Amino acid sequence: MASQDADCSAEKQEAAATNVFLPVRTSLETTPVDPKNDETHSYVYRYKLPESADGNGTVDVTKAIVRENVIDFFYPHSLLSSGEVASTDVLNTMKMKRDVFLLAFARVQALDATDKWSFYQIAGIHGLPHEPYDKVEGEDWDPKNPDWWGGYCHHGTPLFPTWHRPYVMLLEQSIIRQAKKFATTLSEQEEQDAVLAFADDLRFPYWDSANQSTRLLGLPEVFTTTDVALLYPWKSISDITIPNPLKAFVLPLNLGKVFSSSDVYNPTAKPHYKVPPSGTIFTPMNYPTVRHVTEAYLSQPDKLNVTLMRSANSTLVEGVHAVFQHNQWLPFSNHFWSEETHGDGSQYGHYASIELVHDSVHGYVGGSGGHLAYAEVAAFDPIFFFHHSNVDRLVALWQYCYPNSWIPNQALQLNSDGTYTQRPGSEANENTPLTPFRVSSSDANSFATSNDVRLVDADCGYSYPEILQARKEGWTPAQMLDHVMKLYDPPENYLHKWLLNVERIVKRAFNGPFSIRVFVAKPDADSGTSLNIPNFAGDIPIFARSKGVRCANCEQQQSMRASLDLTKTMVRLGITTAPRQSAKDDPFAPSSAAPANPLGAPGSVRLVFVDMQGRQLDPSSALGNWQGPKVSLYYQKGIARENVNEVLVKSDIDVGPQTLNKISLTYPQLTIAGVAAPVSS
């Protein structure tokens, strides 16, 4: 009897350890969209989780279904992380879910362009074709007012992470809707029942652009093959392969400015197609989205992977690592810069942001002429949503590390240009409606706010593998931070770092996206200089819209900030990175003097502005009142991985690398290719 009591007690303890109830503070409903109902307006809903027995308004977040890594989801196998082998039934279920996701995604893409649940309509929320989504219009918006541009997206504001959260949910729930419709077409009742049983649990996988797989192998093949095989042994389906819905989306209508049929900037000019030198690319009806496009209007996966692997091993992994080394929402959330909020003395100037990491992936994967590189059409490339699912995951992990940090109540950063539904100069705060994402099946005028989607599990009903594990095992914020730091530990984890911070980057300087290449000790570098030399430190892709596009957050000459870790490049070139004279010296001791500027020689840092085709740009001639970027060199002591549990993860205490020295770089130490005049500070 004692043994049974002990066993019962152990079971209760185990249950208590694996059930975590958190309060629900959202207005999102839990009613799924009826796949048979095409009349009701679009909305996003919260996935229902078990509620506490005492009815106190909490839900068990350990029961949330996770969004899986694309590697695990699209390449199912029988070897489990526990060391056990999955049974045939379990493996077949994984294969079936994978197939159904692909088939349902293809069905979403095949819906009529006027259907609010179609991929065309949902992708169009982000930019072109510049039409209201599902009748969500701004009552006061004036299309004749050149100072008030329309658009739903939030870029360069504190709402960048939260606006994109319901955006991915909207497509995810459209796929669930189509999965249920697909089930009714199956002739085998057993297969139909199986699909209907898990359809509501389908979640959008995330593609981690900085993990070990990407660093070693590049983009998973499932995003590049023309056809994709179905893995489950279907009885109701005779096809063994289908056209791959993840590789591209074929446009059902013309997208963008229509060029004449003889224009080389029109894809119909293939095999003599040329990527436009500026502005937005044009995609004719029945043409697919592309990445790193050729003159034959074909994607170049090999070129994409060379670019991606080089960047993932440097700027991306180091950028993600840097994002988690500070705890304030404002610098974490977006890349915006202004003299008022980020000027001298500001704590925000030298940090990476999650939006900057996000921007880089758009540039690396889209490449020359690729849709993902152009904000106006980026969402039409299917990989956009897998990328943003990962951005959402990184945001969720950061929120776990710093649970008290949130969108500031004070107006530290305004949505200065307004949006399609908000006036210019309006505040961007936690209660700002995230249009066009409705939260109610009955009220067409009720929209999500950042507070509604603050937590992925408690407020939205889904999770990510690390979040779910942390909830079940009761990790502290510091333990999660330790886990993430190990996961994204740069290849060489230097405690002393030299970071280049570039501020006052005018996003709209060149009428479209561009990139800033950074070279060390290469004063003659230009657009023709190889990126395979040791002097190349990395590049900073600028995810900018063109001047003729109605986008509220991009139309004015907004500025942004970016940072790049130079430490490995300096080590490669034999440049002193610390004032250490012997093994006993500690450059971070309180008594240690700040190191001298190791990049003080003329031409030590060279910036090269290039367009997406690698052609050199002259920023001094692009803007009549160009001041030049503000460039600084930061010498920092990073957070040691082994000491991460000693870090205070509280929002009222600044957590971040310790800056021991800040050095302003001006001419002649800093030069810009093609700009002869000295650069102003």
XYZ file of C-alpha atoms in Angstrom, residues 98-503:
406
model
C 3.675 16.809 -43.919
C 1.867 15.822 -47.113
C -1.393 17.446 -46.040
C 0.381 20.706 -45.251
C 1.929 20.766 -48.739
C -1.339 19.820 -50.429
C -3.328 22.377 -48.426
C -0.756 25.106 -49.082
C -1.018 24.332 -52.806
C -4.808 24.644 -52.551
C -4.475 28.048 -50.854
C -2.234 29.174 -53.716
C -4.761 27.888 -56.256
C -7.709 29.848 -54.832
C -9.129 32.634 -56.960
C -7.248 35.920 -56.612
C -10.389 37.581 -55.249
C -10.811 35.058 -52.411
C -9.848 36.623 -49.067
C -8.346 33.310 -47.960
C -6.167 32.977 -51.077
C -2.406 33.246 -50.993
C -2.589 36.146 -53.437
C -4.830 38.174 -51.140
C -2.931 37.349 -47.941
C 0.481 37.994 -49.503
C -0.854 41.282 -50.872
C -1.403 42.618 -47.342
C 2.332 43.298 -47.071
C 2.671 45.513 -50.160
C 1.488 45.302 -53.751
C -1.139 45.313 -55.225
C -1.982 48.166 -52.814
C -5.611 47.293 -52.392
C -7.685 46.994 -49.213
C -7.668 43.504 -47.737
C -11.153 42.159 -47.058
C -12.701 45.671 -47.037
C -10.437 46.991 -44.266
C -10.043 50.602 -45.316
C -9.009 53.830 -43.653
C -11.952 56.192 -43.405
C -9.760 59.305 -43.395
C -7.045 58.158 -45.766
C -6.683 60.513 -48.737
C -5.045 58.960 -51.833
C -4.488 62.479 -53.212
C -2.441 63.540 -50.202
C 1.228 62.905 -51.118
C 2.289 63.217 -47.471
C 0.054 60.404 -46.247
C 0.816 57.056 -47.794
C -1.175 53.926 -47.200
C -0.174 50.393 -46.223
C -0.811 47.916 -43.421
C 2.711 46.759 -42.602
C 4.758 47.938 -39.624
C 8.477 48.248 -40.348
C 10.771 50.505 -38.403
C 8.320 50.778 -35.500
C 8.074 48.971 -32.119
C 5.158 46.989 -33.567
C 7.235 45.190 -36.192
C 7.374 41.906 -34.170
C 3.737 41.944 -33.079
C 2.177 42.958 -36.421
C 3.757 39.999 -38.200
C 2.535 37.530 -35.541
C -1.144 37.491 -36.604
C -0.001 37.812 -40.227
C 1.554 34.322 -40.156
C -1.449 33.051 -38.163
C -3.818 34.227 -40.911
C -2.055 32.125 -43.567
C -1.662 29.218 -41.130
C -5.408 29.194 -40.513
C -6.165 29.429 -44.225
C -4.072 26.280 -44.673
C -6.029 24.560 -41.871
C -9.236 25.569 -43.631
C -8.050 24.015 -46.904
C -6.811 20.871 -45.139
C -10.342 20.250 -43.900
C -11.731 20.776 -47.401
C -9.084 18.432 -48.800
C -10.124 15.730 -46.341
C -13.624 15.646 -47.805
C -12.186 14.759 -51.228
C -10.513 11.569 -49.988
C -12.228 8.341 -51.023
C -10.817 6.275 -48.170
C -12.801 6.963 -44.989
C -9.860 6.052 -42.775
C -7.660 8.664 -44.451
C -10.431 11.258 -44.357
C -10.940 10.693 -40.627
C -7.205 10.877 -39.949
C -6.810 14.201 -41.754
C -9.842 15.727 -40.051
C -8.515 14.538 -36.692
C -5.257 16.526 -36.952
C -6.195 19.373 -39.318
C -6.734 21.845 -36.484
C -3.266 20.999 -35.166
C -1.411 21.939 -38.361
C 1.120 24.660 -37.604
C 3.329 26.685 -39.912
C 6.949 25.394 -39.684
C 9.805 27.815 -39.160
C 13.016 28.051 -41.151
C 15.978 28.932 -38.932
C 18.401 30.882 -41.117
C 21.188 30.865 -38.505
C 21.211 27.283 -37.220
C 23.849 24.646 -37.886
C 21.962 23.148 -40.834
C 21.797 26.474 -42.678
C 25.426 27.266 -41.878
C 26.583 23.934 -43.320
C 24.046 23.123 -46.059
C 22.266 26.353 -46.916
C 18.589 26.465 -47.826
C 16.762 23.139 -47.342
C 16.096 21.433 -50.660
C 12.352 21.411 -50.049
C 12.370 25.123 -50.954
C 14.179 24.683 -54.271
C 12.967 21.515 -56.029
C 10.433 21.918 -58.826
C 8.376 18.939 -57.670
C 8.041 17.467 -54.213
C 7.338 13.831 -53.411
C 4.455 12.726 -51.213
C 5.789 10.435 -48.497
C 2.647 8.871 -47.046
C 1.370 5.723 -48.837
C -1.973 7.278 -49.840
C -4.802 5.073 -51.050
C -7.019 7.972 -52.091
C -4.337 9.755 -54.134
C -2.637 8.364 -57.203
C -0.031 11.136 -57.500
C 3.348 10.464 -55.946
C 4.684 13.978 -56.599
C 3.095 17.423 -56.831
C 4.355 20.818 -58.050
C 6.271 22.258 -55.113
C 4.252 25.077 -53.460
C 7.307 26.137 -51.416
C 9.596 26.886 -54.364
C 7.578 29.698 -55.893
C 4.141 31.211 -56.365
C 2.812 31.773 -59.870
C 1.144 35.190 -60.035
C -2.494 35.027 -61.160
C -2.404 38.745 -62.137
C 0.180 41.281 -63.204
C 2.037 42.547 -60.150
C 3.761 45.916 -60.170
C 4.391 48.483 -62.879
C 3.667 47.098 -66.331
C 6.621 47.448 -68.702
C 6.281 47.437 -72.470
C 6.695 44.083 -74.164
C 10.039 45.131 -75.640
C 11.440 46.366 -72.340
C 14.361 44.276 -71.037
C 13.075 44.913 -67.500
C 9.999 42.851 -68.272
C 10.474 39.117 -67.521
C 8.879 38.376 -70.903
C 12.193 39.552 -72.389
C 13.875 36.325 -71.273
C 16.522 35.131 -72.149
C 17.595 38.785 -72.198
C 15.861 39.880 -68.993
C 17.539 42.593 -66.929
C 16.820 43.399 -63.297
C 15.666 47.036 -63.050
C 18.395 49.303 -61.601
C 15.875 50.837 -59.185
C 12.245 50.683 -58.217
C 10.108 47.584 -57.893
C 10.437 44.513 -60.066
C 7.483 43.690 -62.315
C 5.948 40.207 -62.433
C 3.592 39.378 -65.325
C 0.586 37.146 -64.882
C 1.493 33.418 -64.977
C 5.137 34.120 -64.042
C 6.602 32.700 -60.798
C 8.438 34.360 -57.950
C 12.222 33.970 -58.198
C 15.427 34.169 -56.127
C 18.793 35.408 -57.472
C 17.315 35.600 -60.961
C 19.178 35.003 -64.258
C 18.650 36.617 -67.664
C 16.494 33.589 -68.496
C 14.305 34.522 -65.503
C 15.307 31.445 -63.525
C 16.275 31.166 -59.876
C 19.873 30.297 -58.980
C 19.810 28.047 -55.901
C 23.582 27.507 -55.995
C 24.291 31.235 -55.921
C 21.706 31.633 -53.177
C 23.383 28.980 -51.048
C 26.879 30.440 -51.457
C 25.561 33.807 -50.275
C 23.451 32.303 -47.507
C 26.101 30.003 -46.014
C 28.747 32.739 -46.004
C 26.352 35.104 -44.266
C 24.827 32.551 -41.882
C 28.284 31.735 -40.529
C 29.058 35.382 -39.862
C 26.509 38.169 -39.823
C 23.379 36.094 -39.148
C 24.568 33.924 -36.259
C 26.391 36.857 -34.685
C 23.368 39.089 -35.227
C 21.013 36.668 -33.471
C 23.538 36.244 -30.666
C 23.742 40.026 -30.233
C 19.962 40.454 -30.176
C 19.727 38.361 -27.004
C 22.392 40.347 -25.170
C 20.119 43.241 -24.267
C 16.680 43.457 -22.701
C 14.957 46.639 -23.876
C 12.006 46.327 -26.289
C 12.650 49.510 -28.248
C 16.137 48.654 -29.596
C 15.259 44.967 -29.827
C 12.097 45.366 -31.864
C 13.108 47.465 -34.867
C 15.878 49.154 -36.847
C 14.568 52.746 -36.683
C 17.074 55.527 -35.953
C 16.727 59.214 -35.225
C 18.946 61.791 -33.561
C 16.303 62.328 -30.870
C 15.957 58.696 -29.803
C 19.353 57.271 -30.741
C 21.719 60.219 -30.582
C 24.825 60.644 -28.475
C 24.377 59.302 -24.968
C 21.534 56.997 -25.950
C 21.716 53.412 -24.766
C 20.136 52.223 -28.009
C 22.756 53.120 -30.575
C 24.993 50.063 -30.672
C 22.637 47.122 -30.465
C 21.450 44.773 -33.160
C 17.680 44.461 -33.569
C 15.486 41.535 -34.532
C 14.317 43.567 -37.543
C 17.904 44.026 -38.732
C 18.478 40.245 -38.620
C 15.178 39.854 -40.463
C 16.206 42.399 -43.116
C 19.436 40.542 -43.819
C 17.670 37.270 -44.616
C 15.418 39.055 -47.112
C 18.497 40.319 -48.942
C 20.543 37.124 -48.806
C 17.738 34.827 -50.008
C 16.093 37.174 -52.501
C 19.328 38.379 -54.046
C 19.472 40.150 -57.398
C 15.946 40.542 -58.743
C 14.456 38.087 -56.243
C 11.031 38.893 -54.848
C 12.048 38.370 -51.218
C 14.522 41.272 -51.464
C 11.792 43.782 -52.382
C 9.452 44.693 -49.541
C 6.582 45.472 -51.913
C 6.458 41.911 -53.287
C 8.411 39.878 -50.692
C 5.376 38.103 -49.236
C 4.566 36.486 -52.592
C 7.630 34.234 -52.206
C 6.343 31.329 -50.059
C 9.562 31.271 -48.030
C 8.573 34.689 -46.627
C 6.204 33.061 -44.134
C 8.650 30.334 -43.070
C 11.195 33.092 -42.452
C 8.692 35.142 -40.462
C 7.643 32.104 -38.467
C 11.278 31.903 -37.339
C 11.391 35.638 -36.603
C 8.290 35.098 -34.465
C 10.049 32.207 -32.712
C 13.099 34.364 -31.930
C 10.793 37.059 -30.569
C 9.051 34.467 -28.373
C 12.396 33.186 -27.074
C 13.520 36.750 -26.325
C 10.250 37.394 -24.496
C 10.844 34.309 -22.348
C 14.306 35.626 -21.463
C 12.985 39.109 -20.649
C 9.323 38.587 -19.645
C 8.844 42.067 -18.186
C 10.077 43.934 -21.233
C 7.317 45.252 -23.467
C 6.329 48.054 -25.810
C 7.000 51.350 -23.965
C 3.939 53.322 -22.917
C 5.670 56.648 -23.494
C 5.838 57.966 -27.045
C 9.536 57.308 -27.595
C 8.953 56.431 -31.220
C 6.032 57.588 -33.362
C 4.623 56.072 -36.506
C 5.562 59.364 -38.144
C 4.125 58.728 -41.615
C 0.934 57.035 -40.509
C -0.552 53.920 -42.085
C -3.506 53.166 -44.302
C -5.680 53.168 -41.183
C -3.716 55.543 -38.920
C -2.883 59.231 -39.231
C 0.734 60.379 -39.621
C 2.394 61.106 -36.299
C 0.190 58.672 -34.414
C 1.596 56.711 -31.511
C 2.721 53.152 -32.035
C 1.868 51.511 -28.729
C 0.560 48.270 -27.279
C -3.068 49.238 -28.011
C -2.550 50.261 -31.645
C -4.874 48.161 -33.880
C -2.866 45.698 -35.957
C -4.980 46.074 -39.058
C -6.209 44.241 -41.076
C -6.243 41.347 -38.600
C -9.665 40.999 -37.016
C -10.207 39.022 -33.809
C -13.957 38.445 -33.885
C -16.234 36.393 -36.107
C -19.132 38.753 -35.373
C -17.509 42.190 -35.174
C -15.827 43.310 -38.395
C -14.414 46.393 -36.665
C -12.561 44.615 -33.865
C -8.848 44.272 -34.620
C -5.967 42.628 -32.784
C -3.584 44.723 -30.707
C -0.093 43.835 -29.544
C -1.533 43.003 -26.121
C -3.817 40.440 -27.765
C -0.857 38.545 -29.229
C 1.782 39.214 -26.570
C 2.448 35.542 -25.714
C 2.431 32.866 -28.390
C 1.117 30.125 -26.110
C -1.208 31.754 -23.565
C -2.635 34.391 -25.920
C -2.378 32.702 -29.326
C -2.491 29.001 -28.425
C 0.607 27.732 -30.258
C 4.217 27.286 -29.192
C 7.758 26.514 -30.320
C 9.910 23.522 -29.275
C 12.181 25.488 -26.922
C 9.264 27.365 -25.353
C 7.312 24.159 -24.751
C 10.328 22.416 -23.227
C 11.022 25.411 -20.999
C 7.415 25.550 -19.809
C 7.348 21.838 -18.988
C 10.702 21.854 -17.202
C 10.187 25.157 -15.430
C 13.177 27.009 -16.887
C 13.981 30.396 -15.469
C 14.515 33.294 -17.888
C 18.254 33.016 -17.257
C 18.195 29.315 -18.160
C 16.464 30.110 -21.449
C 19.028 32.815 -22.142
C 21.816 30.322 -21.490
C 20.175 27.858 -23.887
C 19.833 30.444 -26.669
C 23.389 31.722 -26.224
C 24.673 28.179 -26.687
C 22.383 27.607 -29.658
C 23.610 30.730 -31.449
C 27.120 30.901 -30.093
C 29.188 32.437 -32.912
C 31.852 30.136 -34.386
C 34.457 31.921 -32.274
C 32.974 33.370 -29.115
C 35.215 36.347 -28.410
C 34.422 37.969 -25.091
C 36.030 41.162 -26.307
C 34.334 42.407 -29.448
C 34.777 45.241 -31.876
C 31.434 46.238 -33.353
C 30.894 48.659 -36.193
C 27.737 50.674 -35.719
C 26.295 52.509 -38.715
C 23.550 55.054 -38.023
